[in-house]
mmCIF file with all atom_site columns, C-alpha atoms in Angstrom:
data_model
loop_
_atom_site.group_PDB
_atom_site.id
_atom_site.type_symbol
_atom_site.label_atom_id
_atom_site.label_alt_id
_atom_site.label_comp_id
_atom_site.label_asym_id
_atom_site.label_entity_id
_atom_site.label_seq_id
_atom_site.pdbx_PDB_ins_code
_atom_site.Cartn_x
_atom_site.Cartn_y
_atom_site.Cartn_z
_atom_site.occupancy
_atom_site.B_iso_or_equiv
_atom_site.pdbx_formal_charge
_atom_site.auth_seq_id
_atom_site.auth_comp_id
_atom_site.auth_asym_id
_atom_site.auth_atom_id
_atom_site.pdbx_PDB_model_num
ATOM 1   C CA . MET A 1 1   ? 47.155 21.999  2.002  1.00 60.00 ? 10  MET A CA 1
ATOM 2   C CA . LYS A 1 2   ? 46.149 19.788  -0.934 1.00 65.00 ? 11  LYS A CA 1
ATOM 3   C CA . THR A 1 3   ? 45.251 16.159  -0.239 1.00 59.00 ? 12  THR A CA 1
ATOM 4   C CA . GLU A 1 4   ? 44.783 13.194  -2.524 1.00 66.00 ? 13  GLU A CA 1
ATOM 5   C CA . PRO A 1 5   ? 42.947 9.947   -1.857 1.00 63.00 ? 14  PRO A CA 1
ATOM 6   C CA . LEU A 1 6   ? 45.113 7.028   -0.923 1.00 60.00 ? 15  LEU A CA 1
ATOM 7   C CA . PRO A 1 7   ? 45.143 3.995   -3.206 1.00 61.00 ? 16  PRO A CA 1
ATOM 8   C CA . PRO A 1 8   ? 43.186 1.039   -1.837 1.00 58.00 ? 17  PRO A CA 1
ATOM 9   C CA . MET A 1 9   ? 45.023 -1.278  0.498  1.00 58.00 ? 18  MET A CA 1
ATOM 10  C CA . PRO A 1 10  ? 45.789 -4.704  -0.998 1.00 57.00 ? 19  PRO A CA 1
ATOM 11  C CA . GLY A 1 11  ? 42.914 -7.083  -0.367 1.00 57.00 ? 20  GLY A CA 1
ATOM 12  C CA . THR A 1 12  ? 40.345 -4.380  0.384  1.00 54.00 ? 21  THR A CA 1
ATOM 13  C CA . THR A 1 13  ? 38.708 -4.375  -3.049 1.00 59.00 ? 22  THR A CA 1
ATOM 14  C CA . LEU A 1 14  ? 36.395 -7.018  -4.459 1.00 58.00 ? 23  LEU A CA 1
ATOM 15  C CA . ASP A 1 15  ? 38.047 -6.989  -7.888 1.00 63.00 ? 24  ASP A CA 1
ATOM 16  C CA . HIS A 1 16  ? 39.722 -10.348 -7.316 1.00 62.00 ? 25  HIS A CA 1
ATOM 17  C CA . LEU A 1 17  ? 36.428 -12.110 -6.466 1.00 61.00 ? 26  LEU A CA 1
ATOM 18  C CA . ARG A 1 18  ? 34.013 -13.799 -8.857 1.00 67.00 ? 27  ARG A CA 1
ATOM 19  C CA . PRO A 1 19  ? 30.358 -12.676 -8.659 1.00 64.00 ? 28  PRO A CA 1
ATOM 20  C CA . ASP A 1 20  ? 29.373 -16.004 -7.066 1.00 65.00 ? 29  ASP A CA 1
ATOM 21  C CA . GLN A 1 21  ? 31.811 -15.288 -4.204 1.00 60.00 ? 30  GLN A CA 1
ATOM 22  C CA . ILE A 1 22  ? 30.169 -12.019 -3.180 1.00 58.00 ? 31  ILE A CA 1
ATOM 23  C CA . CYS A 1 23  ? 27.149 -12.090 -0.863 1.00 60.00 ? 32  CYS A CA 1
ATOM 24  C CA . ASP A 1 24  ? 25.126 -8.907  -1.068 1.00 63.00 ? 33  ASP A CA 1
ATOM 25  C CA . GLU A 1 25  ? 22.124 -10.217 0.857  1.00 70.00 ? 34  GLU A CA 1
ATOM 26  C CA . PRO A 1 26  ? 21.322 -8.922  4.331  1.00 77.00 ? 35  PRO A CA 1
ATOM 27  C CA . PRO A 1 27  ? 22.453 -11.141 7.204  1.00 85.00 ? 36  PRO A CA 1
ATOM 28  C CA . ALA A 1 28  ? 20.086 -13.428 9.077  1.00 89.00 ? 37  ALA A CA 1
ATOM 29  C CA . LEU A 1 29  ? 18.726 -11.760 12.205 1.00 92.00 ? 38  LEU A CA 1
ATOM 30  C CA . PHE A 1 30  ? 17.812 -14.963 14.047 1.00 92.00 ? 39  PHE A CA 1
ATOM 31  C CA . SER A 1 31  ? 17.886 -18.742 13.761 1.00 92.00 ? 40  SER A CA 1
ATOM 32  C CA . LEU A 1 32  ? 14.920 -20.556 12.221 1.00 94.00 ? 41  LEU A CA 1
ATOM 33  C CA . GLY A 1 33  ? 15.305 -23.818 14.119 1.00 94.00 ? 42  GLY A CA 1
ATOM 34  C CA . ASN A 1 34  ? 13.399 -26.701 12.529 1.00 95.00 ? 43  ASN A CA 1
ATOM 35  C CA . VAL A 1 35  ? 11.212 -25.550 9.632  1.00 96.00 ? 44  VAL A CA 1
ATOM 36  C CA . VAL A 1 36  ? 7.759  -27.111 9.310  1.00 96.00 ? 45  VAL A CA 1
ATOM 37  C CA . ALA A 1 37  ? 4.628  -26.297 7.319  1.00 96.00 ? 46  ALA A CA 1
ATOM 38  C CA . THR A 1 38  ? 0.962  -27.199 7.458  1.00 96.00 ? 47  THR A CA 1
ATOM 39  C CA . PRO A 1 39  ? -0.348 -29.381 4.617  1.00 96.00 ? 48  PRO A CA 1
ATOM 40  C CA . ALA A 1 40  ? -2.653 -26.558 3.483  1.00 96.00 ? 49  ALA A CA 1
ATOM 41  C CA . ALA A 1 41  ? 0.250  -24.102 3.323  1.00 96.00 ? 50  ALA A CA 1
ATOM 42  C CA . LEU A 1 42  ? 2.324  -26.594 1.326  1.00 95.00 ? 51  LEU A CA 1
ATOM 43  C CA . ALA A 1 43  ? -0.549 -27.019 -1.136 1.00 95.00 ? 52  ALA A CA 1
ATOM 44  C CA . LEU A 1 44  ? -0.765 -23.231 -1.644 1.00 95.00 ? 53  LEU A CA 1
ATOM 45  C CA . ILE A 1 45  ? 2.997  -22.962 -2.063 1.00 95.00 ? 54  ILE A CA 1
ATOM 46  C CA . GLN A 1 46  ? 2.931  -25.642 -4.746 1.00 95.00 ? 55  GLN A CA 1
ATOM 47  C CA . LYS A 1 47  ? -0.152 -24.167 -6.473 1.00 95.00 ? 56  LYS A CA 1
ATOM 48  C CA . HIS A 1 48  ? 1.389  -20.686 -6.683 1.00 94.00 ? 57  HIS A CA 1
ATOM 49  C CA . GLY A 1 49  ? 4.957  -21.792 -7.453 1.00 94.00 ? 58  GLY A CA 1
ATOM 50  C CA . VAL A 1 50  ? 6.428  -19.968 -4.467 1.00 93.00 ? 59  VAL A CA 1
ATOM 51  C CA . SER A 1 51  ? 10.054 -20.396 -3.389 1.00 93.00 ? 60  SER A CA 1
ATOM 52  C CA . VAL A 1 52  ? 10.137 -21.530 0.249  1.00 94.00 ? 61  VAL A CA 1
ATOM 53  C CA . PRO A 1 53  ? 13.831 -20.600 0.670  1.00 93.00 ? 62  PRO A CA 1
ATOM 54  C CA . GLN A 1 54  ? 13.054 -17.098 -0.630 1.00 92.00 ? 63  GLN A CA 1
ATOM 55  C CA . LEU A 1 55  ? 10.147 -16.654 1.802  1.00 94.00 ? 64  LEU A CA 1
ATOM 56  C CA . LEU A 1 56  ? 12.256 -17.930 4.697  1.00 94.00 ? 65  LEU A CA 1
ATOM 57  C CA . ASN A 1 57  ? 15.099 -15.604 3.709  1.00 92.00 ? 66  ASN A CA 1
ATOM 58  C CA . ARG A 1 58  ? 12.732 -12.617 3.647  1.00 92.00 ? 67  ARG A CA 1
ATOM 59  C CA . HIS A 1 59  ? 11.366 -13.623 7.063  1.00 95.00 ? 68  HIS A CA 1
ATOM 60  C CA . GLN A 1 60  ? 14.818 -14.150 8.582  1.00 94.00 ? 69  GLN A CA 1
ATOM 61  C CA . THR A 1 61  ? 16.367 -10.952 7.215  1.00 93.00 ? 70  THR A CA 1
ATOM 62  C CA . GLY A 1 62  ? 13.633 -8.549  8.313  1.00 93.00 ? 71  GLY A CA 1
ATOM 63  C CA . ASP A 1 63  ? 11.653 -8.089  5.081  1.00 93.00 ? 72  ASP A CA 1
ATOM 64  C CA . TRP A 1 64  ? 8.395  -7.417  6.915  1.00 90.00 ? 73  TRP A CA 1
ATOM 65  C CA . GLN A 1 65  ? 6.972  -4.787  4.560  1.00 84.00 ? 74  GLN A CA 1
ATOM 66  C CA . GLU A 1 66  ? 3.638  -6.594  4.271  1.00 90.00 ? 75  GLU A CA 1
ATOM 67  C CA . LEU A 1 67  ? 3.023  -6.006  7.988  1.00 93.00 ? 76  LEU A CA 1
ATOM 68  C CA . CYS A 1 68  ? 1.706  -2.793  9.523  1.00 93.00 ? 77  CYS A CA 1
ATOM 69  C CA . ALA A 1 69  ? 4.263  -0.458  11.125 1.00 93.00 ? 78  ALA A CA 1
ATOM 70  C CA . GLU A 1 70  ? 3.321  -1.541  14.646 1.00 94.00 ? 79  GLU A CA 1
ATOM 71  C CA . ASP A 1 71  ? 3.851  -5.245  13.837 1.00 95.00 ? 80  ASP A CA 1
ATOM 72  C CA . ARG A 1 72  ? 7.161  -4.477  12.099 1.00 94.00 ? 81  ARG A CA 1
ATOM 73  C CA . ASN A 1 73  ? 8.360  -2.682  15.244 1.00 94.00 ? 82  ASN A CA 1
ATOM 74  C CA . VAL A 1 74  ? 7.289  -5.637  17.382 1.00 95.00 ? 83  VAL A CA 1
ATOM 75  C CA . ASN A 1 75  ? 9.250  -7.945  15.067 1.00 94.00 ? 84  ASN A CA 1
ATOM 76  C CA . TRP A 1 76  ? 12.408 -5.830  15.348 1.00 93.00 ? 85  TRP A CA 1
ATOM 77  C CA . ARG A 1 77  ? 12.265 -6.102  19.125 1.00 93.00 ? 86  ARG A CA 1
ATOM 78  C CA . ALA A 1 78  ? 11.439 -9.820  18.901 1.00 94.00 ? 87  ALA A CA 1
ATOM 79  C CA . ALA A 1 79  ? 14.285 -10.569 16.483 1.00 92.00 ? 88  ALA A CA 1
ATOM 80  C CA . PHE A 1 80  ? 16.840 -9.329  19.004 1.00 88.00 ? 89  PHE A CA 1
ATOM 81  C CA . GLY A 1 81  ? 15.019 -10.543 22.102 1.00 88.00 ? 90  GLY A CA 1
ATOM 82  C CA . CYS A 1 82  ? 13.274 -13.685 23.196 1.00 86.00 ? 91  CYS A CA 1
ATOM 83  C CA . GLU A 1 83  ? 9.937  -13.205 21.486 1.00 94.00 ? 92  GLU A CA 1
ATOM 84  C CA . ARG A 1 84  ? 8.098  -14.802 18.589 1.00 96.00 ? 93  ARG A CA 1
ATOM 85  C CA . VAL A 1 85  ? 8.679  -13.337 15.094 1.00 96.00 ? 94  VAL A CA 1
ATOM 86  C CA . LEU A 1 86  ? 5.771  -13.255 12.616 1.00 96.00 ? 95  LEU A CA 1
ATOM 87  C CA . SER A 1 87  ? 5.879  -12.525 8.887  1.00 96.00 ? 96  SER A CA 1
ATOM 88  C CA . ALA A 1 88  ? 2.934  -12.288 6.504  1.00 96.00 ? 97  ALA A CA 1
ATOM 89  C CA . PHE A 1 89  ? 3.270  -12.683 2.741  1.00 96.00 ? 98  PHE A CA 1
ATOM 90  C CA . ASN A 1 90  ? 0.835  -12.401 -0.130 1.00 95.00 ? 99  ASN A CA 1
ATOM 91  C CA . ILE A 1 91  ? 1.707  -15.191 -2.556 1.00 94.00 ? 100 ILE A CA 1
ATOM 92  C CA . GLY A 1 92  ? -1.288 -14.454 -4.763 1.00 92.00 ? 101 GLY A CA 1
ATOM 93  C CA . SER A 1 93  ? -2.026 -11.360 -6.805 1.00 90.00 ? 102 SER A CA 1
ATOM 94  C CA . LYS A 1 94  ? -3.069 -7.913  -5.665 1.00 88.00 ? 103 LYS A CA 1
ATOM 95  C CA . ASP A 1 95  ? -6.612 -8.607  -6.881 1.00 93.00 ? 104 ASP A CA 1
ATOM 96  C CA . HIS A 1 96  ? -6.730 -12.116 -5.378 1.00 92.00 ? 105 HIS A CA 1
ATOM 97  C CA . PRO A 1 97  ? -4.471 -12.130 -2.314 1.00 93.00 ? 106 PRO A CA 1
ATOM 98  C CA . VAL A 1 98  ? -3.395 -15.431 -0.814 1.00 94.00 ? 107 VAL A CA 1
ATOM 99  C CA . ARG A 1 99  ? -1.799 -14.973 2.603  1.00 95.00 ? 108 ARG A CA 1
ATOM 100 C CA . LEU A 1 100 ? 0.844  -17.114 4.258  1.00 96.00 ? 109 LEU A CA 1
ATOM 101 C CA . TRP A 1 101 ? 2.280  -16.583 7.684  1.00 96.00 ? 110 TRP A CA 1
ATOM 102 C CA . ILE A 1 102 ? 5.723  -17.610 8.883  1.00 97.00 ? 111 ILE A CA 1
ATOM 103 C CA . ILE A 1 103 ? 6.176  -17.774 12.644 1.00 97.00 ? 112 ILE A CA 1
ATOM 104 C CA . THR A 1 104 ? 9.469  -18.405 14.445 1.00 96.00 ? 113 THR A CA 1
ATOM 105 C CA . GLU A 1 105 ? 8.956  -19.292 18.082 1.00 96.00 ? 114 GLU A CA 1
ATOM 106 C CA . TRP A 1 106 ? 10.502 -17.257 20.888 1.00 95.00 ? 115 TRP A CA 1
ATOM 107 C CA . ASP A 1 107 ? 13.132 -19.925 21.663 1.00 95.00 ? 116 ASP A CA 1
ATOM 108 C CA . ARG A 1 108 ? 14.045 -20.270 17.938 1.00 95.00 ? 117 ARG A CA 1
ATOM 109 C CA . SER A 1 109 ? 13.338 -24.007 18.112 1.00 95.00 ? 118 SER A CA 1
ATOM 110 C CA . VAL A 1 110 ? 10.869 -24.093 15.220 1.00 96.00 ? 119 VAL A CA 1
ATOM 111 C CA . THR A 1 111 ? 9.583  -21.976 12.344 1.00 96.00 ? 120 THR A CA 1
ATOM 112 C CA . THR A 1 112 ? 6.140  -22.761 10.969 1.00 97.00 ? 121 THR A CA 1
ATOM 113 C CA . ILE A 1 113 ? 4.723  -21.850 7.567  1.00 96.00 ? 122 ILE A CA 1
ATOM 114 C CA . LEU A 1 114 ? 0.926  -21.741 7.666  1.00 97.00 ? 123 LEU A CA 1
ATOM 115 C CA . ARG A 1 115 ? -2.219 -20.058 6.408  1.00 96.00 ? 124 ARG A CA 1
ATOM 116 C CA . PRO A 1 116 ? -3.751 -17.535 8.841  1.00 96.00 ? 125 PRO A CA 1
ATOM 117 C CA . GLN A 1 117 ? -6.836 -19.750 9.182  1.00 95.00 ? 126 GLN A CA 1
ATOM 118 C CA . ASP A 1 118 ? -4.583 -22.662 10.270 1.00 93.00 ? 127 ASP A CA 1
ATOM 119 C CA . TYR A 1 119 ? -3.473 -20.731 13.359 1.00 88.00 ? 128 TYR A CA 1
#
């Protein structure tokens, strides 16, 4: 028996949408709560021209590639449980790394941007 694909159902294609109406970013895994930052972290962010919304989006959507495998696994459990989530980002260069941490507390009440030495 020969089969042919069915035409798409009306409304199931994205052809009728403008590019600004399509979200292709991963969904947020958890709430950030109130977002705060240490003065030293803010100074580094400004010095290096880093986008805070972009860092927060990476943190909130599970972009934890700068962590070791064990810490990434801990974060996956934490994101869907009641544990603290930690991200680490290098906002400097490979030769001159500048680390920032983002920590969302277990109760999702606050997310803090800080340098590791501020902890």
